[in-house]
JSON list of C-alpha atoms in Angstrom, two decimals:
[
{"chain": "C", "resi": 1, "resn": "UNK", "atom": "CA", "xyz": [28.98, -190.02, 63.24]},
{"chain": "C", "resi": 2, "resn": "UNK", "atom": "CA", "xyz": [29.18, -186.98, 65.74]},
{"chain": "C", "resi": 3, "resn": "UNK", "atom": "CA", "xyz": [25.19, -187.14, 66.07]},
{"chain": "C", "resi": 4, "resn": "UNK", "atom": "CA", "xyz": [25.47, -190.88, 67.21]},
{"chain": "C", "resi": 5, "resn": "UNK", "atom": "CA", "xyz": [28.33, -190.01, 69.61]},
{"chain": "C", "resi": 6, "resn": "UNK", "atom": "CA", "xyz": [26.42, -186.90, 71.14]},
{"chain": "C", "resi": 7, "resn": "UNK", "atom": "CA", "xyz": [23.15, -189.16, 71.60]},
{"chain": "C", "resi": 8, "resn": "UNK", "atom": "CA", "xyz": [25.45, -191.87, 73.15]},
{"chain": "C", "resi": 9, "resn": "UNK", "atom": "CA", "xyz": [27.01, -189.13, 75.87]},
{"chain": "C", "resi": 10, "resn": "UNK", "atom": "CA", "xyz": [23.42, -187.86, 76.20]},
{"chain": "C", "resi": 11, "resn": "UNK", "atom": "CA", "xyz": [22.12, -191.32, 77.06]},
{"chain": "C", "resi": 12, "resn": "UNK", "atom": "CA", "xyz": [24.80, -192.05, 79.24]},
{"chain": "C", "resi": 13, "resn": "UNK", "atom": "CA", "xyz": [24.73, -188.71, 81.05]},
{"chain": "C", "resi": 14, "resn": "UNK", "atom": "CA", "xyz": [20.90, -189.16, 81.72]},
{"chain": "C", "resi": 15, "resn": "UNK", "atom": "CA", "xyz": [21.46, -192.95, 82.91]},
{"chain": "C", "resi": 16, "resn": "UNK", "atom": "CA", "xyz": [24.19, -191.98, 85.50]},
{"chain": "C", "resi": 17, "resn": "UNK", "atom": "CA", "xyz": [21.71, -189.55, 86.94]},
{"chain": "C", "resi": 18, "resn": "UNK", "atom": "CA", "xyz": [19.84, -192.50, 88.53]},
{"chain": "C", "resi": 19, "resn": "UNK", "atom": "CA", "xyz": [22.68, -193.74, 90.53]},
{"chain": "C", "resi": 20, "resn": "UNK", "atom": "CA", "xyz": [22.73, -191.41, 93.66]},
{"chain": "C", "resi": 21, "resn": "UNK", "atom": "CA", "xyz": [24.78, -191.39, 96.54]},
{"chain": "C", "resi": 22, "resn": "UNK", "atom": "CA", "xyz": [23.03, -191.11, 100.12]},
{"chain": "C", "resi": 23, "resn": "UNK", "atom": "CA", "xyz": [22.85, -187.51, 101.37]},
{"chain": "C", "resi": 24, "resn": "UNK", "atom": "CA", "xyz": [24.80, -186.57, 104.23]},
{"chain": "C", "resi": 25, "resn": "UNK", "atom": "CA", "xyz": [21.64, -184.66, 105.75]},
{"chain": "C", "resi": 26, "resn": "UNK", "atom": "CA", "xyz": [20.76, -184.89, 109.98]},
{"chain": "C", "resi": 27, "resn": "UNK", "atom": "CA", "xyz": [18.27, -182.04, 110.80]},
{"chain": "C", "resi": 28, "resn": "UNK", "atom": "CA", "xyz": [19.64, -180.65, 113.87]},
{"chain": "C", "resi": 29, "resn": "UNK", "atom": "CA", "xyz": [22.90, -180.77, 115.88]},
{"chain": "C", "resi": 30, "resn": "UNK", "atom": "CA", "xyz": [23.01, -183.70, 118.55]},
{"chain": "C", "resi": 31, "resn": "UNK", "atom": "CA", "xyz": [24.27, -183.75, 122.19]},
{"chain": "C", "resi": 32, "resn": "UNK", "atom": "CA", "xyz": [27.56, -185.18, 120.85]},
{"chain": "C", "resi": 33, "resn": "UNK", "atom": "CA", "xyz": [28.39, -182.60, 118.56]},
{"chain": "C", "resi": 34, "resn": "UNK", "atom": "CA", "xyz": [31.59, -180.35, 118.90]},
{"chain": "C", "resi": 35, "resn": "UNK", "atom": "CA", "xyz": [29.83, -176.82, 119.07]},
{"chain": "C", "resi": 36, "resn": "UNK", "atom": "CA", "xyz": [27.14, -178.25, 121.33]},
{"chain": "C", "resi": 37, "resn": "UNK", "atom": "CA", "xyz": [29.59, -180.23, 123.55]},
{"chain": "C", "resi": 38, "resn": "UNK", "atom": "CA", "xyz": [32.26, -177.28, 123.89]},
{"chain": "C", "resi": 39, "resn": "UNK", "atom": "CA", "xyz": [29.41, -174.52, 124.27]},
{"chain": "C", "resi": 40, "resn": "UNK", "atom": "CA", "xyz": [30.95, -172.61, 121.25]},
{"chain": "C", "resi": 41, "resn": "UNK", "atom": "CA", "xyz": [29.46, -168.82, 121.11]},
{"chain": "C", "resi": 42, "resn": "UNK", "atom": "CA", "xyz": [27.13, -168.02, 118.43]},
{"chain": "C", "resi": 43, "resn": "UNK", "atom": "CA", "xyz": [29.93, -166.23, 116.19]},
{"chain": "C", "resi": 44, "resn": "UNK", "atom": "CA", "xyz": [32.32, -168.97, 116.43]},
{"chain": "C", "resi": 45, "resn": "UNK", "atom": "CA", "xyz": [29.27, -171.69, 115.78]},
{"chain": "C", "resi": 46, "resn": "UNK", "atom": "CA", "xyz": [28.53, -169.46, 112.67]},
{"chain": "C", "resi": 47, "resn": "UNK", "atom": "CA", "xyz": [32.39, -169.62, 111.46]},
{"chain": "C", "resi": 48, "resn": "UNK", "atom": "CA", "xyz": [32.55, -173.14, 111.88]},
{"chain": "C", "resi": 49, "resn": "UNK", "atom": "CA", "xyz": [29.09, -174.07, 110.12]},
{"chain": "C", "resi": 50, "resn": "UNK", "atom": "CA", "xyz": [30.00, -171.76, 107.16]},
{"chain": "C", "resi": 51, "resn": "UNK", "atom": "CA", "xyz": [33.41, -173.11, 106.85]},
{"chain": "C", "resi": 52, "resn": "UNK", "atom": "CA", "xyz": [33.55, -176.86, 108.16]},
{"chain": "C", "resi": 53, "resn": "UNK", "atom": "CA", "xyz": [30.49, -178.48, 108.62]},
{"chain": "C", "resi": 54, "resn": "UNK", "atom": "CA", "xyz": [29.36, -179.12, 105.02]},
{"chain": "C", "resi": 55, "resn": "UNK", "atom": "CA", "xyz": [32.35, -181.57, 105.17]},
{"chain": "C", "resi": 56, "resn": "UNK", "atom": "CA", "xyz": [33.12, -182.29, 108.43]},
{"chain": "C", "resi": 57, "resn": "UNK", "atom": "CA", "xyz": [30.12, -183.26, 110.08]},
{"chain": "C", "resi": 58, "resn": "UNK", "atom": "CA", "xyz": [26.29, -184.94, 109.59]},
{"chain": "C", "resi": 59, "resn": "UNK", "atom": "CA", "xyz": [24.79, -181.66, 108.42]},
{"chain": "C", "resi": 60, "resn": "UNK", "atom": "CA", "xyz": [25.86, -180.87, 104.89]},
{"chain": "C", "resi": 61, "resn": "UNK", "atom": "CA", "xyz": [23.80, -178.17, 103.20]},
{"chain": "C", "resi": 62, "resn": "UNK", "atom": "CA", "xyz": [23.68, -179.40, 99.56]},
{"chain": "C", "resi": 63, "resn": "UNK", "atom": "CA", "xyz": [23.63, -177.08, 96.55]},
{"chain": "C", "resi": 64, "resn": "UNK", "atom": "CA", "xyz": [21.94, -177.59, 93.17]},
{"chain": "C", "resi": 65, "resn": "UNK", "atom": "CA", "xyz": [24.65, -178.90, 91.55]},
{"chain": "C", "resi": 66, "resn": "UNK", "atom": "CA", "xyz": [25.42, -181.06, 94.09]},
{"chain": "C", "resi": 67, "resn": "UNK", "atom": "CA", "xyz": [22.71, -183.31, 92.66]},
{"chain": "C", "resi": 68, "resn": "UNK", "atom": "CA", "xyz": [23.94, -183.51, 89.29]},
{"chain": "C", "resi": 69, "resn": "UNK", "atom": "CA", "xyz": [26.21, -187.05, 88.57]},
{"chain": "C", "resi": 70, "resn": "UNK", "atom": "CA", "xyz": [29.17, -187.22, 88.20]},
{"chain": "C", "resi": 71, "resn": "UNK", "atom": "CA", "xyz": [29.62, -184.04, 90.64]},
{"chain": "C", "resi": 72, "resn": "UNK", "atom": "CA", "xyz": [27.30, -185.54, 93.49]},
{"chain": "C", "resi": 73, "resn": "UNK", "atom": "CA", "xyz": [29.85, -188.64, 93.33]},
{"chain": "C", "resi": 74, "resn": "UNK", "atom": "CA", "xyz": [32.99, -186.35, 93.86]},
{"chain": "C", "resi": 75, "resn": "UNK", "atom": "CA", "xyz": [31.11, -184.42, 96.54]},
{"chain": "C", "resi": 76, "resn": "UNK", "atom": "CA", "xyz": [29.95, -187.76, 98.43]},
{"chain": "C", "resi": 77, "resn": "UNK", "atom": "CA", "xyz": [33.35, -189.13, 98.28]},
{"chain": "C", "resi": 78, "resn": "UNK", "atom": "CA", "xyz": [35.10, -185.90, 99.42]},
{"chain": "C", "resi": 79, "resn": "UNK", "atom": "CA", "xyz": [32.47, -185.71, 102.25]},
{"chain": "C", "resi": 80, "resn": "UNK", "atom": "CA", "xyz": [33.36, -189.50, 103.28]},
{"chain": "C", "resi": 81, "resn": "UNK", "atom": "CA", "xyz": [36.78, -188.78, 103.43]},
{"chain": "C", "resi": 82, "resn": "UNK", "atom": "CA", "xyz": [36.70, -185.58, 105.22]},
{"chain": "C", "resi": 83, "resn": "UNK", "atom": "CA", "xyz": [34.09, -187.23, 107.83]},
{"chain": "C", "resi": 84, "resn": "UNK", "atom": "CA", "xyz": [36.62, -190.08, 108.30]},
{"chain": "C", "resi": 85, "resn": "UNK", "atom": "CA", "xyz": [39.12, -187.52, 109.16]},
{"chain": "C", "resi": 86, "resn": "UNK", "atom": "CA", "xyz": [37.09, -185.47, 111.46]},
{"chain": "C", "resi": 87, "resn": "UNK", "atom": "CA", "xyz": [33.37, -185.67, 112.25]},
{"chain": "C", "resi": 88, "resn": "UNK", "atom": "CA", "xyz": [32.16, -182.89, 114.55]},
{"chain": "C", "resi": 89, "resn": "UNK", "atom": "CA", "xyz": [29.12, -184.36, 114.91]},
{"chain": "C", "resi": 90, "resn": "UNK", "atom": "CA", "xyz": [30.49, -187.39, 117.09]},
{"chain": "C", "resi": 91, "resn": "UNK", "atom": "CA", "xyz": [32.85, -185.17, 118.88]},
{"chain": "C", "resi": 92, "resn": "UNK", "atom": "CA", "xyz": [31.62, -186.09, 122.34]},
{"chain": "C", "resi": 93, "resn": "UNK", "atom": "CA", "xyz": [32.44, -189.90, 121.48]},
{"chain": "C", "resi": 94, "resn": "UNK", "atom": "CA", "xyz": [36.18, -189.38, 120.71]},
{"chain": "C", "resi": 95, "resn": "UNK", "atom": "CA", "xyz": [38.44, -190.23, 123.09]},
{"chain": "C", "resi": 96, "resn": "UNK", "atom": "CA", "xyz": [40.48, -186.73, 125.13]},
{"chain": "C", "resi": 97, "resn": "UNK", "atom": "CA", "xyz": [43.87, -187.94, 123.21]},
{"chain": "C", "resi": 98, "resn": "UNK", "atom": "CA", "xyz": [42.25, -187.68, 119.75]},
{"chain": "C", "resi": 99, "resn": "UNK", "atom": "CA", "xyz": [40.65, -184.49, 120.45]},
{"chain": "C", "resi": 100, "resn": "UNK", "atom": "CA", "xyz": [43.68, -182.93, 121.63]},
{"chain": "C", "resi": 101, "resn": "UNK", "atom": "CA", "xyz": [45.31, -183.89, 118.17]},
{"chain": "C", "resi": 102, "resn": "UNK", "atom": "CA", "xyz": [42.14, -182.69, 116.05]},
{"chain": "C", "resi": 103, "resn": "UNK", "atom": "CA", "xyz": [42.21, -179.00, 117.86]},
{"chain": "C", "resi": 104, "resn": "UNK", "atom": "CA", "xyz": [45.85, -178.93, 117.27]},
{"chain": "C", "resi": 105, "resn": "UNK", "atom": "CA", "xyz": [45.32, -179.83, 113.54]},
{"chain": "C", "resi": 106, "resn": "UNK", "atom": "CA", "xyz": [42.35, -177.35, 113.34]},
{"chain": "C", "resi": 107, "resn": "UNK", "atom": "CA", "xyz": [44.68, -174.35, 114.36]},
{"chain": "C", "resi": 108, "resn": "UNK", "atom": "CA", "xyz": [47.44, -175.73, 112.18]},
{"chain": "C", "resi": 109, "resn": "UNK", "atom": "CA", "xyz": [45.13, -176.14, 109.13]},
{"chain": "C", "resi": 110, "resn": "UNK", "atom": "CA", "xyz": [43.43, -172.85, 109.13]},
{"chain": "C", "resi": 111, "resn": "UNK", "atom": "CA", "xyz": [46.40, -170.73, 110.10]},
{"chain": "C", "resi": 112, "resn": "UNK", "atom": "CA", "xyz": [48.15, -172.30, 107.25]},
{"chain": "C", "resi": 113, "resn": "UNK", "atom": "CA", "xyz": [45.12, -171.87, 104.92]},
{"chain": "C", "resi": 114, "resn": "UNK", "atom": "CA", "xyz": [44.94, -175.61, 104.41]},
{"chain": "C", "resi": 115, "resn": "UNK", "atom": "CA", "xyz": [41.39, -175.21, 105.41]},
{"chain": "C", "resi": 116, "resn": "UNK", "atom": "CA", "xyz": [38.83, -174.84, 104.03]},
{"chain": "C", "resi": 117, "resn": "UNK", "atom": "CA", "xyz": [39.95, -176.35, 100.97]},
{"chain": "C", "resi": 118, "resn": "UNK", "atom": "CA", "xyz": [40.80, -174.00, 97.95]},
{"chain": "C", "resi": 119, "resn": "UNK", "atom": "CA", "xyz": [38.35, -175.86, 95.73]},
{"chain": "C", "resi": 120, "resn": "UNK", "atom": "CA", "xyz": [35.70, -175.82, 98.26]},
{"chain": "C", "resi": 121, "resn": "UNK", "atom": "CA", "xyz": [36.13, -172.04, 98.87]},
{"chain": "C", "resi": 122, "resn": "UNK", "atom": "CA", "xyz": [36.07, -171.34, 94.97]},
{"chain": "C", "resi": 123, "resn": "UNK", "atom": "CA", "xyz": [32.47, -172.76, 94.65]},
{"chain": "C", "resi": 124, "resn": "UNK", "atom": "CA", "xyz": [31.80, -171.43, 98.22]},
{"chain": "C", "resi": 125, "resn": "UNK", "atom": "CA", "xyz": [33.74, -168.00, 98.62]},
{"chain": "C", "resi": 126, "resn": "UNK", "atom": "CA", "xyz": [31.64, -167.37, 101.98]},
{"chain": "C", "resi": 127, "resn": "UNK", "atom": "CA", "xyz": [33.52, -170.31, 103.33]},
{"chain": "C", "resi": 128, "resn": "UNK", "atom": "CA", "xyz": [36.79, -168.29, 103.14]},
{"chain": "C", "resi": 129, "resn": "UNK", "atom": "CA", "xyz": [38.02, -167.23, 106.71]},
{"chain": "C", "resi": 130, "resn": "UNK", "atom": "CA", "xyz": [39.54, -163.65, 107.15]},
{"chain": "C", "resi": 131, "resn": "UNK", "atom": "CA", "xyz": [42.63, -162.99, 109.12]},
{"chain": "C", "resi": 132, "resn": "UNK", "atom": "CA", "xyz": [40.28, -162.09, 112.12]},
{"chain": "C", "resi": 133, "resn": "UNK", "atom": "CA", "xyz": [37.86, -165.05, 111.79]},
{"chain": "C", "resi": 134, "resn": "UNK", "atom": "CA", "xyz": [41.06, -167.25, 111.98]},
{"chain": "C", "resi": 135, "resn": "UNK", "atom": "CA", "xyz": [42.45, -165.68, 115.10]},
{"chain": "C", "resi": 136, "resn": "UNK", "atom": "CA", "xyz": [38.98, -165.92, 116.56]},
{"chain": "C", "resi": 137, "resn": "UNK", "atom": "CA", "xyz": [38.84, -169.31, 115.94]},
{"chain": "C", "resi": 138, "resn": "UNK", "atom": "CA", "xyz": [42.12, -170.12, 117.03]},
{"chain": "C", "resi": 139, "resn": "UNK", "atom": "CA", "xyz": [41.73, -167.96, 120.19]},
{"chain": "C", "resi": 140, "resn": "UNK", "atom": "CA", "xyz": [38.56, -169.88, 121.05]},
{"chain": "C", "resi": 141, "resn": "UNK", "atom": "CA", "xyz": [39.83, -173.30, 120.28]},
{"chain": "C", "resi": 142, "resn": "UNK", "atom": "CA", "xyz": [42.97, -172.67, 122.52]},
{"chain": "C", "resi": 143, "resn": "UNK", "atom": "CA", "xyz": [40.37, -172.09, 125.83]},
{"chain": "C", "resi": 144, "resn": "UNK", "atom": "CA", "xyz": [39.07, -175.71, 125.21]},
{"chain": "C", "resi": 145, "resn": "UNK", "atom": "CA", "xyz": [39.58, -177.94, 127.96]},
{"chain": "C", "resi": 146, "resn": "UNK", "atom": "CA", "xyz": [39.64, -181.67, 126.64]},
{"chain": "C", "resi": 147, "resn": "UNK", "atom": "CA", "xyz": [38.63, -184.40, 129.29]}
]
């Protein structure tokens, strides 16, 4: 009985590997990208790419475990939700009022440690922002003139 259950679970696990969500991969930033549009300094761009862009842009760097179902389904859903909230790759196409809201939300979310998500920084500790890095982002975002 136990062997049959384990065999069935193994077959199901192998079978679900054949259903793969589409990858969120775009080779390079485009002219409409937030960091390009707002002419971000290199150190700020690095912070955003390390802490925000995997979920909030069209340029996700996948890890080996992101290719194993059902984890791949969770990651795909998480990225879709994040991009629905804010997609840095389409920054230039967002109206100025919405940009102002997003900039305010960026500051609020990083200063209150809501972003990057704790579940993300658990798996990607390099994405966690130090107080100094948060201060750098807040200062730079405060200089952006939205039009």
